């Protein structure tokens, strides 16, 4: 099997780079002859995936966190936003969050991960396709593999990404969340799933879930299945800041489903728009803020093949 490792040397505060020798050794012992390519900055993982597609690589192994994975998914899109055929996908988690791997119960042990990549038959995996309104009013098309959300999550991203990075990722995210909580006002939105209105209310946050976890371990969509061809739409709405704060302890356990102010829908195509033209509702996609509402999201069923 022709195998290429795409490694983000800054992921996990440098832990990914420190694992490189062990990763190459484990894959080589398993019978592969891996090539290694390093990302050089945001968006570079997508370029390296496109290179792997061009070179006919059979499997790319991503070494990094959820941000690296999100970047890499852009390499499976054509210029017109359609899905391209590409190599199978292997994962050696090395980031700080690790939300996507939690859905599959994957550890970050190098030897176990290498064994999965080399010995596991590829399983189908859905790829999310997102169209949002960019910050300059243009249409932005992105791919996502885990969860896209809108509401306070998008505002948190904006605050974190404009803040100094000296304090570290976790501390910056916590401080950004607290700052967002102070200023965020529930925004009235309309959400349609497969053409049917499922929500028309002021929202705290709405998650469009292919995977189950986001926000560093929050089990926002306990029933989501990344291979069923459907998005789980979990909405937190009509609640005060105090109520939303109290709900957070339940979200980590997945026990928020069915509680007041939480609704769930499931479908193939999700559309959302702000009901007040003056309201900017920002979109979050694994720490990136690609734009604002309105948006359209759908899944390309089985577009990817996961070796895990």
mmCIF file of C-alpha atoms in Angstrom:
data_model
loop_
_atom_site.group_PDB
_atom_site.id
_atom_site.type_symbol
_atom_site.label_atom_id
_atom_site.label_comp_id
_atom_site.label_asym_id
_atom_site.label_seq_id
_atom_site.Cartn_x
_atom_site.Cartn_y
_atom_site.Cartn_z
ATOM 1 C CA UNK A 1 0.000 0.000 0.000
ATOM 2 C CA UNK A 2 1.363 3.409 -1.002
ATOM 3 C CA UNK A 3 1.074 5.450 2.170
ATOM 4 C CA UNK A 4 1.819 9.094 2.917
ATOM 5 C CA UNK A 5 1.896 10.632 6.391
ATOM 6 C CA UNK A 6 0.703 14.243 6.643
ATOM 7 C CA UNK A 7 1.979 15.594 9.932
ATOM 8 C CA UNK A 8 1.252 18.919 11.594
ATOM 9 C CA UNK A 9 4.419 19.586 13.629
ATOM 10 C CA UNK A 10 2.695 22.181 15.842
ATOM 11 C CA UNK A 11 -0.285 19.982 16.792
ATOM 12 C CA UNK A 12 -0.626 19.072 20.443
ATOM 13 C CA UNK A 13 1.935 21.712 21.428
ATOM 14 C CA UNK A 14 4.551 19.872 19.370
ATOM 15 C CA UNK A 15 3.633 16.324 20.420
ATOM 16 C CA UNK A 16 2.920 15.341 16.808
ATOM 17 C CA UNK A 17 6.470 16.218 15.755
ATOM 18 C CA UNK A 18 7.905 14.311 18.699
ATOM 19 C CA UNK A 19 5.994 11.205 17.617
ATOM 20 C CA UNK A 20 7.299 11.205 14.041
ATOM 21 C CA UNK A 21 10.101 8.687 14.541
ATOM 22 C CA UNK A 22 7.808 6.299 16.417
ATOM 23 C CA UNK A 23 5.114 6.627 13.740
ATOM 24 C CA UNK A 24 7.503 5.854 10.886
ATOM 25 C CA UNK A 25 8.962 2.931 12.830
ATOM 26 C CA UNK A 26 5.527 1.447 13.639
ATOM 27 C CA UNK A 27 4.315 1.732 10.047
ATOM 28 C CA UNK A 28 7.567 0.320 8.678
ATOM 29 C CA UNK A 29 7.506 -2.648 11.061
ATOM 30 C CA UNK A 30 3.966 -3.261 9.859
ATOM 31 C CA UNK A 31 5.170 -3.587 6.271
ATOM 32 C CA UNK A 32 4.639 -0.082 4.859
ATOM 33 C CA UNK A 33 7.198 2.344 3.454
ATOM 34 C CA UNK A 34 5.677 5.658 4.522
ATOM 35 C CA UNK A 35 6.556 9.034 3.074
ATOM 36 C CA UNK A 36 6.236 11.994 5.453
ATOM 37 C CA UNK A 37 5.088 15.511 4.563
ATOM 38 C CA UNK A 38 4.829 18.362 7.092
ATOM 39 C CA UNK A 39 2.188 21.063 7.048
ATOM 40 C CA UNK A 40 3.589 24.584 7.084
ATOM 41 C CA UNK A 41 0.564 26.581 8.188
ATOM 42 C CA UNK A 42 -3.238 26.842 8.123
ATOM 43 C CA UNK A 43 -4.783 25.289 5.006
ATOM 44 C CA UNK A 44 -1.646 23.369 4.076
ATOM 45 C CA UNK A 45 -3.073 19.949 4.975
ATOM 46 C CA UNK A 46 -5.645 20.380 2.197
ATOM 47 C CA UNK A 47 -2.882 21.142 -0.316
ATOM 48 C CA UNK A 48 -0.992 18.028 0.743
ATOM 49 C CA UNK A 49 -4.129 15.888 0.342
ATOM 50 C CA UNK A 50 -4.603 17.299 -3.154
ATOM 51 C CA UNK A 51 -0.981 16.397 -3.911
ATOM 52 C CA UNK A 52 -1.624 12.867 -2.644
ATOM 53 C CA UNK A 53 -4.672 12.600 -4.916
ATOM 54 C CA UNK A 54 -2.577 13.753 -7.875
ATOM 55 C CA UNK A 55 0.155 11.236 -7.059
ATOM 56 C CA UNK A 56 -2.236 8.311 -6.736
ATOM 57 C CA UNK A 57 -1.439 7.678 -3.061
ATOM 58 C CA UNK A 58 -3.614 4.884 -1.662
ATOM 59 C CA UNK A 59 -3.833 6.122 1.932
ATOM 60 C CA UNK A 60 -3.002 9.371 3.728
ATOM 61 C CA UNK A 61 -2.373 9.196 7.457
ATOM 62 C CA UNK A 62 -3.134 12.432 9.289
ATOM 63 C CA UNK A 63 -1.106 13.203 12.393
ATOM 64 C CA UNK A 64 -2.586 16.156 14.254
ATOM 65 C CA UNK A 65 -5.745 17.359 15.907
ATOM 66 C CA UNK A 66 -9.246 18.297 14.813
ATOM 67 C CA UNK A 67 -8.005 21.471 13.120
ATOM 68 C CA UNK A 68 -5.547 19.495 10.988
ATOM 69 C CA UNK A 69 -8.303 17.056 10.079
ATOM 70 C CA UNK A 70 -10.625 19.897 9.114
ATOM 71 C CA UNK A 71 -7.912 21.465 6.956
ATOM 72 C CA UNK A 72 -7.257 18.143 5.256
ATOM 73 C CA UNK A 73 -10.913 17.715 4.278
ATOM 74 C CA UNK A 74 -10.630 20.704 1.935
ATOM 75 C CA UNK A 75 -8.347 18.573 -0.204
ATOM 76 C CA UNK A 76 -11.294 16.346 -1.090
ATOM 77 C CA UNK A 77 -13.149 19.234 -2.763
ATOM 78 C CA UNK A 78 -12.900 20.249 -6.384
ATOM 79 C CA UNK A 79 -12.781 23.933 -7.309
ATOM 80 C CA UNK A 80 -16.555 23.935 -7.974
ATOM 81 C CA UNK A 81 -17.313 22.501 -4.528
ATOM 82 C CA UNK A 82 -17.993 18.952 -5.691
ATOM 83 C CA UNK A 83 -16.426 15.962 -3.952
ATOM 84 C CA UNK A 84 -13.298 14.441 -5.443
ATOM 85 C CA UNK A 85 -12.261 10.817 -5.234
ATOM 86 C CA UNK A 86 -9.182 10.474 -3.097
ATOM 87 C CA UNK A 87 -7.055 8.198 -0.955
ATOM 88 C CA UNK A 88 -8.289 6.323 2.083
ATOM 89 C CA UNK A 89 -7.882 8.145 5.372
ATOM 90 C CA UNK A 90 -5.920 7.006 8.415
ATOM 91 C CA UNK A 91 -5.693 8.846 11.741
ATOM 92 C CA UNK A 92 -2.980 9.082 14.361
ATOM 93 C CA UNK A 93 -4.529 11.602 16.781
ATOM 94 C CA UNK A 94 -2.057 14.071 18.284
ATOM 95 C CA UNK A 95 -4.016 17.241 19.005
ATOM 96 C CA UNK A 96 -5.303 18.813 22.188
ATOM 97 C CA UNK A 97 -9.037 18.379 21.571
ATOM 98 C CA UNK A 98 -9.490 15.005 19.883
ATOM 99 C CA UNK A 99 -13.236 15.360 19.379
ATOM 100 C CA UNK A 100 -13.528 13.408 16.136
ATOM 101 C CA UNK A 101 -11.579 10.399 17.394
ATOM 102 C CA UNK A 102 -13.884 10.172 20.428
ATOM 103 C CA UNK A 103 -16.781 9.187 18.150
ATOM 104 C CA UNK A 104 -14.852 6.048 17.187
ATOM 105 C CA UNK A 105 -13.226 5.457 20.565
ATOM 106 C CA UNK A 106 -9.742 5.780 19.064
ATOM 107 C CA UNK A 107 -6.750 6.109 21.353
ATOM 108 C CA UNK A 108 -3.701 8.214 20.510
ATOM 109 C CA UNK A 109 -1.285 5.307 21.022
ATOM 110 C CA UNK A 110 1.051 5.218 18.025
ATOM 111 C CA UNK A 111 1.372 1.426 17.754
ATOM 112 C CA UNK A 112 -2.390 0.882 18.031
ATOM 113 C CA UNK A 113 -3.069 3.595 15.448
ATOM 114 C CA UNK A 114 -0.524 2.151 13.004
ATOM 115 C CA UNK A 115 -2.072 -1.298 13.404
ATOM 116 C CA UNK A 116 -5.519 0.133 12.609
ATOM 117 C CA UNK A 117 -4.239 1.889 9.502
ATOM 118 C CA UNK A 118 -2.453 -1.178 8.145
ATOM 119 C CA UNK A 119 -4.827 -3.980 9.138
ATOM 120 C CA UNK A 120 -8.347 -2.516 9.203
ATOM 121 C CA UNK A 121 -10.550 -2.699 6.132
ATOM 122 C CA UNK A 122 -11.680 0.774 5.004
ATOM 123 C CA UNK A 123 -15.130 1.774 6.227
ATOM 124 C CA UNK A 124 -17.345 4.355 4.480
ATOM 125 C CA UNK A 125 -17.437 7.805 6.026
ATOM 126 C CA UNK A 126 -19.734 10.698 5.156
ATOM 127 C CA UNK A 127 -18.325 14.102 4.231
ATOM 128 C CA UNK A 128 -20.192 17.298 5.047
ATOM 129 C CA UNK A 129 -20.511 20.009 2.409
ATOM 130 C CA UNK A 130 -21.118 23.540 3.640
ATOM 131 C CA UNK A 131 -22.032 26.770 1.872
ATOM 132 C CA UNK A 132 -22.032 29.924 3.989
ATOM 133 C CA UNK A 133 -22.003 33.654 3.467
ATOM 134 C CA UNK A 134 -18.417 34.850 3.704
ATOM 135 C CA UNK A 135 -17.304 37.882 5.678
ATOM 136 C CA UNK A 136 -17.312 39.993 2.523
ATOM 137 C CA UNK A 137 -20.715 38.711 1.379
ATOM 138 C CA UNK A 138 -19.344 36.076 -1.001
ATOM 139 C CA UNK A 139 -20.394 32.417 -1.067
ATOM 140 C CA UNK A 140 -17.852 30.217 0.729
ATOM 141 C CA UNK A 141 -17.823 26.439 0.188
ATOM 142 C CA UNK A 142 -16.103 24.199 2.693
ATOM 143 C CA UNK A 143 -16.004 20.542 3.633
ATOM 144 C CA UNK A 144 -16.369 19.239 7.182
ATOM 145 C CA UNK A 145 -16.074 15.813 8.739
ATOM 146 C CA UNK A 146 -17.140 16.375 12.326
ATOM 147 C CA UNK A 147 -19.479 19.191 13.422
ATOM 148 C CA UNK A 148 -20.403 22.615 12.125
ATOM 149 C CA UNK A 149 -22.314 24.918 14.449
ATOM 150 C CA UNK A 150 -23.620 28.453 14.589
ATOM 151 C CA UNK A 151 -24.435 30.818 17.421
ATOM 152 C CA UNK A 152 -22.119 31.407 20.355
ATOM 153 C CA UNK A 153 -19.563 28.948 18.925
ATOM 154 C CA UNK A 154 -18.835 31.196 15.969
ATOM 155 C CA UNK A 155 -18.450 34.239 18.202
ATOM 156 C CA UNK A 156 -16.089 32.309 20.485
ATOM 157 C CA UNK A 157 -13.914 31.406 17.485
ATOM 158 C CA UNK A 158 -13.732 35.036 16.416
ATOM 159 C CA UNK A 159 -12.660 36.148 19.885
ATOM 160 C CA UNK A 160 -10.100 33.356 20.305
ATOM 161 C CA UNK A 161 -8.583 33.826 16.871
ATOM 162 C CA UNK A 162 -8.121 37.563 17.457
ATOM 163 C CA UNK A 163 -6.596 37.096 20.929
ATOM 164 C CA UNK A 164 -2.907 36.704 21.887
ATOM 165 C CA UNK A 165 -1.683 33.095 21.660
ATOM 166 C CA UNK A 166 0.914 33.253 24.426
ATOM 167 C CA UNK A 167 -1.441 31.752 27.023
ATOM 168 C CA UNK A 168 -1.900 28.494 25.106
ATOM 169 C CA UNK A 169 -4.827 26.961 23.259
ATOM 170 C CA UNK A 170 -6.927 25.622 26.142
ATOM 171 C CA UNK A 171 -6.648 28.769 28.240
ATOM 172 C CA UNK A 172 -7.359 30.980 25.225
ATOM 173 C CA UNK A 173 -10.470 28.938 24.386
ATOM 174 C CA UNK A 174 -11.752 29.069 27.960
ATOM 175 C CA UNK A 175 -11.213 32.818 28.193
ATOM 176 C CA UNK A 176 -12.760 33.314 24.758
ATOM 177 C CA UNK A 177 -15.823 31.323 25.771
ATOM 178 C CA UNK A 178 -16.288 33.403 28.912
ATOM 179 C CA UNK A 179 -15.926 36.633 26.947
ATOM 180 C CA UNK A 180 -18.417 35.403 24.366
ATOM 181 C CA UNK A 181 -20.908 34.465 27.094
ATOM 182 C CA UNK A 182 -20.793 38.036 28.407
ATOM 183 C CA UNK A 183 -21.724 39.670 25.112
ATOM 184 C CA UNK A 184 -23.635 37.041 23.131
ATOM 185 C CA UNK A 185 -27.359 37.594 22.655
ATOM 186 C CA UNK A 186 -29.599 34.763 21.504
ATOM 187 C CA UNK A 187 -30.243 35.295 17.805
ATOM 188 C CA UNK A 188 -33.611 34.509 16.185
ATOM 189 C CA UNK A 189 -33.111 32.027 13.325
ATOM 190 C CA UNK A 190 -35.081 29.717 11.098
ATOM 191 C CA UNK A 191 -33.757 26.188 10.524
ATOM 192 C CA UNK A 192 -35.049 23.846 7.830
ATOM 193 C CA UNK A 193 -34.232 20.159 7.552
ATOM 194 C CA UNK A 194 -35.016 18.557 4.198
ATOM 195 C CA UNK A 195 -37.202 21.560 3.359
ATOM 196 C CA UNK A 196 -39.282 21.445 6.546
ATOM 197 C CA UNK A 197 -39.035 24.155 9.215
ATOM 198 C CA UNK A 198 -37.913 22.448 12.443
ATOM 199 C CA UNK A 199 -36.997 25.530 14.451
ATOM 200 C CA UNK A 200 -37.915 29.188 14.463
ATOM 201 C CA UNK A 201 -36.589 30.640 17.702
ATOM 202 C CA UNK A 202 -33.763 32.593 19.351
ATOM 203 C CA UNK A 203 -30.806 30.218 19.576
ATOM 204 C CA UNK A 204 -27.837 29.862 21.878
ATOM 205 C CA UNK A 205 -26.148 27.359 19.551
ATOM 206 C CA UNK A 206 -27.127 24.891 16.829
ATOM 207 C CA UNK A 207 -24.882 21.939 15.947
ATOM 208 C CA UNK A 208 -24.962 20.156 12.584
ATOM 209 C CA UNK A 209 -23.394 16.891 13.620
ATOM 210 C CA UNK A 210 -21.749 14.204 11.546
ATOM 211 C CA UNK A 211 -19.643 13.158 14.556
ATOM 212 C CA UNK A 212 -20.755 13.183 18.179
ATOM 213 C CA UNK A 213 -18.338 15.437 20.072
ATOM 214 C CA UNK A 214 -17.191 19.033 19.861
ATOM 215 C CA UNK A 215 -15.776 21.765 22.107
ATOM 216 C CA UNK A 216 -13.146 19.549 23.717
ATOM 217 C CA UNK A 217 -15.284 16.597 24.786
ATOM 218 C CA UNK A 218 -18.895 17.801 24.744
ATOM 219 C CA UNK A 219 -21.174 14.914 23.686
ATOM 220 C CA UNK A 220 -23.516 17.203 21.791
ATOM 221 C CA UNK A 221 -25.005 14.557 19.451
ATOM 222 C CA UNK A 222 -25.004 11.166 21.220
ATOM 223 C CA UNK A 223 -26.807 9.349 18.408
ATOM 224 C CA UNK A 224 -24.878 10.765 15.448
ATOM 225 C CA UNK A 225 -23.449 8.174 13.043
ATOM 226 C CA UNK A 226 -20.785 9.418 10.582
ATOM 227 C CA UNK A 227 -21.771 6.766 8.055
ATOM 228 C CA UNK A 228 -25.596 6.965 8.004
ATOM 229 C CA UNK A 229 -25.903 9.743 5.414
ATOM 230 C CA UNK A 230 -27.738 12.039 7.865
ATOM 231 C CA UNK A 231 -26.870 15.104 9.931
ATOM 232 C CA UNK A 232 -28.073 15.267 13.525
ATOM 233 C CA UNK A 233 -29.270 18.843 14.152
ATOM 234 C CA UNK A 234 -29.099 19.631 17.863
ATOM 235 C CA UNK A 235 -30.486 23.054 18.803
ATOM 236 C CA UNK A 236 -30.138 24.889 22.123
ATOM 237 C CA UNK A 237 -32.787 27.604 22.076
ATOM 238 C CA UNK A 238 -35.158 29.788 24.096
ATOM 239 C CA UNK A 239 -32.896 29.812 27.157
ATOM 240 C CA UNK A 240 -31.189 32.364 29.346
ATOM 241 C CA UNK A 241 -27.427 32.541 29.851
ATOM 242 C CA UNK A 242 -27.880 30.998 33.283
ATOM 243 C CA UNK A 243 -29.866 28.108 31.824
ATOM 244 C CA UNK A 244 -27.304 27.518 29.070
ATOM 245 C CA UNK A 245 -24.474 27.520 31.612
ATOM 246 C CA UNK A 246 -26.343 24.997 33.771
ATOM 247 C CA UNK A 247 -26.917 22.799 30.718
ATOM 248 C CA UNK A 248 -23.193 22.528 29.919
ATOM 249 C CA UNK A 249 -22.565 19.854 32.564
ATOM 250 C CA UNK A 250 -25.219 17.702 30.894
ATOM 251 C CA UNK A 251 -23.773 18.205 27.411
ATOM 252 C CA UNK A 252 -20.460 16.645 28.462
ATOM 253 C CA UNK A 253 -22.397 13.499 29.404
ATOM 254 C CA UNK A 254 -24.895 13.626 26.552
ATOM 255 C CA UNK A 255 -27.784 13.858 29.023
ATOM 256 C CA UNK A 256 -29.067 17.167 27.643
ATOM 257 C CA UNK A 257 -31.200 15.511 24.969
ATOM 258 C CA UNK A 258 -34.880 15.815 25.863
ATOM 259 C CA UNK A 259 -34.404 18.681 28.289
ATOM 260 C CA UNK A 260 -36.244 21.983 27.978
ATOM 261 C CA UNK A 261 -34.757 24.175 25.269
ATOM 262 C CA UNK A 262 -33.054 21.294 23.446
ATOM 263 C CA UNK A 263 -34.469 19.926 20.207
ATOM 264 C CA UNK A 264 -33.125 17.341 17.765
ATOM 265 C CA UNK A 265 -33.854 16.761 14.089
ATOM 266 C CA UNK A 266 -32.176 14.531 11.522
ATOM 267 C CA UNK A 267 -31.929 14.850 7.763
ATOM 268 C CA UNK A 268 -29.835 15.114 4.613
ATOM 269 C CA UNK A 269 -29.979 18.859 3.931
ATOM 270 C CA UNK A 270 -29.977 21.666 6.507
ATOM 271 C CA UNK A 271 -30.664 25.330 5.729
ATOM 272 C CA UNK A 272 -30.509 28.153 8.244
ATOM 273 C CA UNK A 273 -31.044 31.898 8.122
ATOM 274 C CA UNK A 274 -31.130 34.774 10.593
ATOM 275 C CA UNK A 275 -34.608 36.231 11.033
ATOM 276 C CA UNK A 276 -33.292 39.731 11.743
ATOM 277 C CA UNK A 277 -31.328 41.198 8.841
ATOM 278 C CA UNK A 278 -29.188 43.241 11.204
ATOM 279 C CA UNK A 279 -28.115 40.167 13.217
ATOM 280 C CA UNK A 280 -24.799 38.492 12.378
ATOM 281 C CA UNK A 281 -24.852 34.803 13.314
ATOM 282 C CA UNK A 282 -21.342 33.391 12.960
ATOM 283 C CA UNK A 283 -20.495 29.832 11.933
ATOM 284 C CA UNK A 284 -17.960 27.604 13.714
ATOM 285 C CA UNK A 285 -16.183 24.714 11.994
ATOM 286 C CA UNK A 286 -13.537 23.108 14.220
ATOM 287 C CA UNK A 287 -12.168 26.433 15.428
ATOM 288 C CA UNK A 288 -12.515 28.172 12.070
ATOM 289 C CA UNK A 289 -15.068 30.896 11.328
ATOM 290 C CA UNK A 290 -15.693 30.594 7.572
ATOM 291 C CA UNK A 291 -18.617 33.025 7.559
ATOM 292 C CA UNK A 292 -22.126 33.662 8.786
ATOM 293 C CA UNK A 293 -25.737 32.727 8.108
ATOM 294 C CA UNK A 294 -27.414 31.987 5.804
ATOM 295 C CA UNK A 295 -25.960 28.531 5.290
ATOM 296 C CA UNK A 296 -26.722 25.260 3.600
ATOM 297 C CA UNK A 297 -25.191 21.980 4.714
ATOM 298 C CA UNK A 298 -25.552 18.477 3.341
ATOM 299 C CA UNK A 299 -23.698 15.184 3.423
ATOM 300 C CA UNK A 300 -21.985 13.290 0.648
ATOM 301 C CA UNK A 301 -22.668 9.728 1.868
ATOM 302 C CA UNK A 302 -19.671 7.414 1.862
ATOM 303 C CA UNK A 303 -17.468 9.989 0.149
ATOM 304 C CA UNK A 304 -14.467 9.007 2.291
ATOM 305 C CA UNK A 305 -12.927 5.686 3.327
ATOM 306 C CA UNK A 306 -11.623 5.524 6.874
ATOM 307 C CA UNK A 307 -9.028 3.011 7.960
ATOM 308 C CA UNK A 308 -9.743 2.993 11.699
#
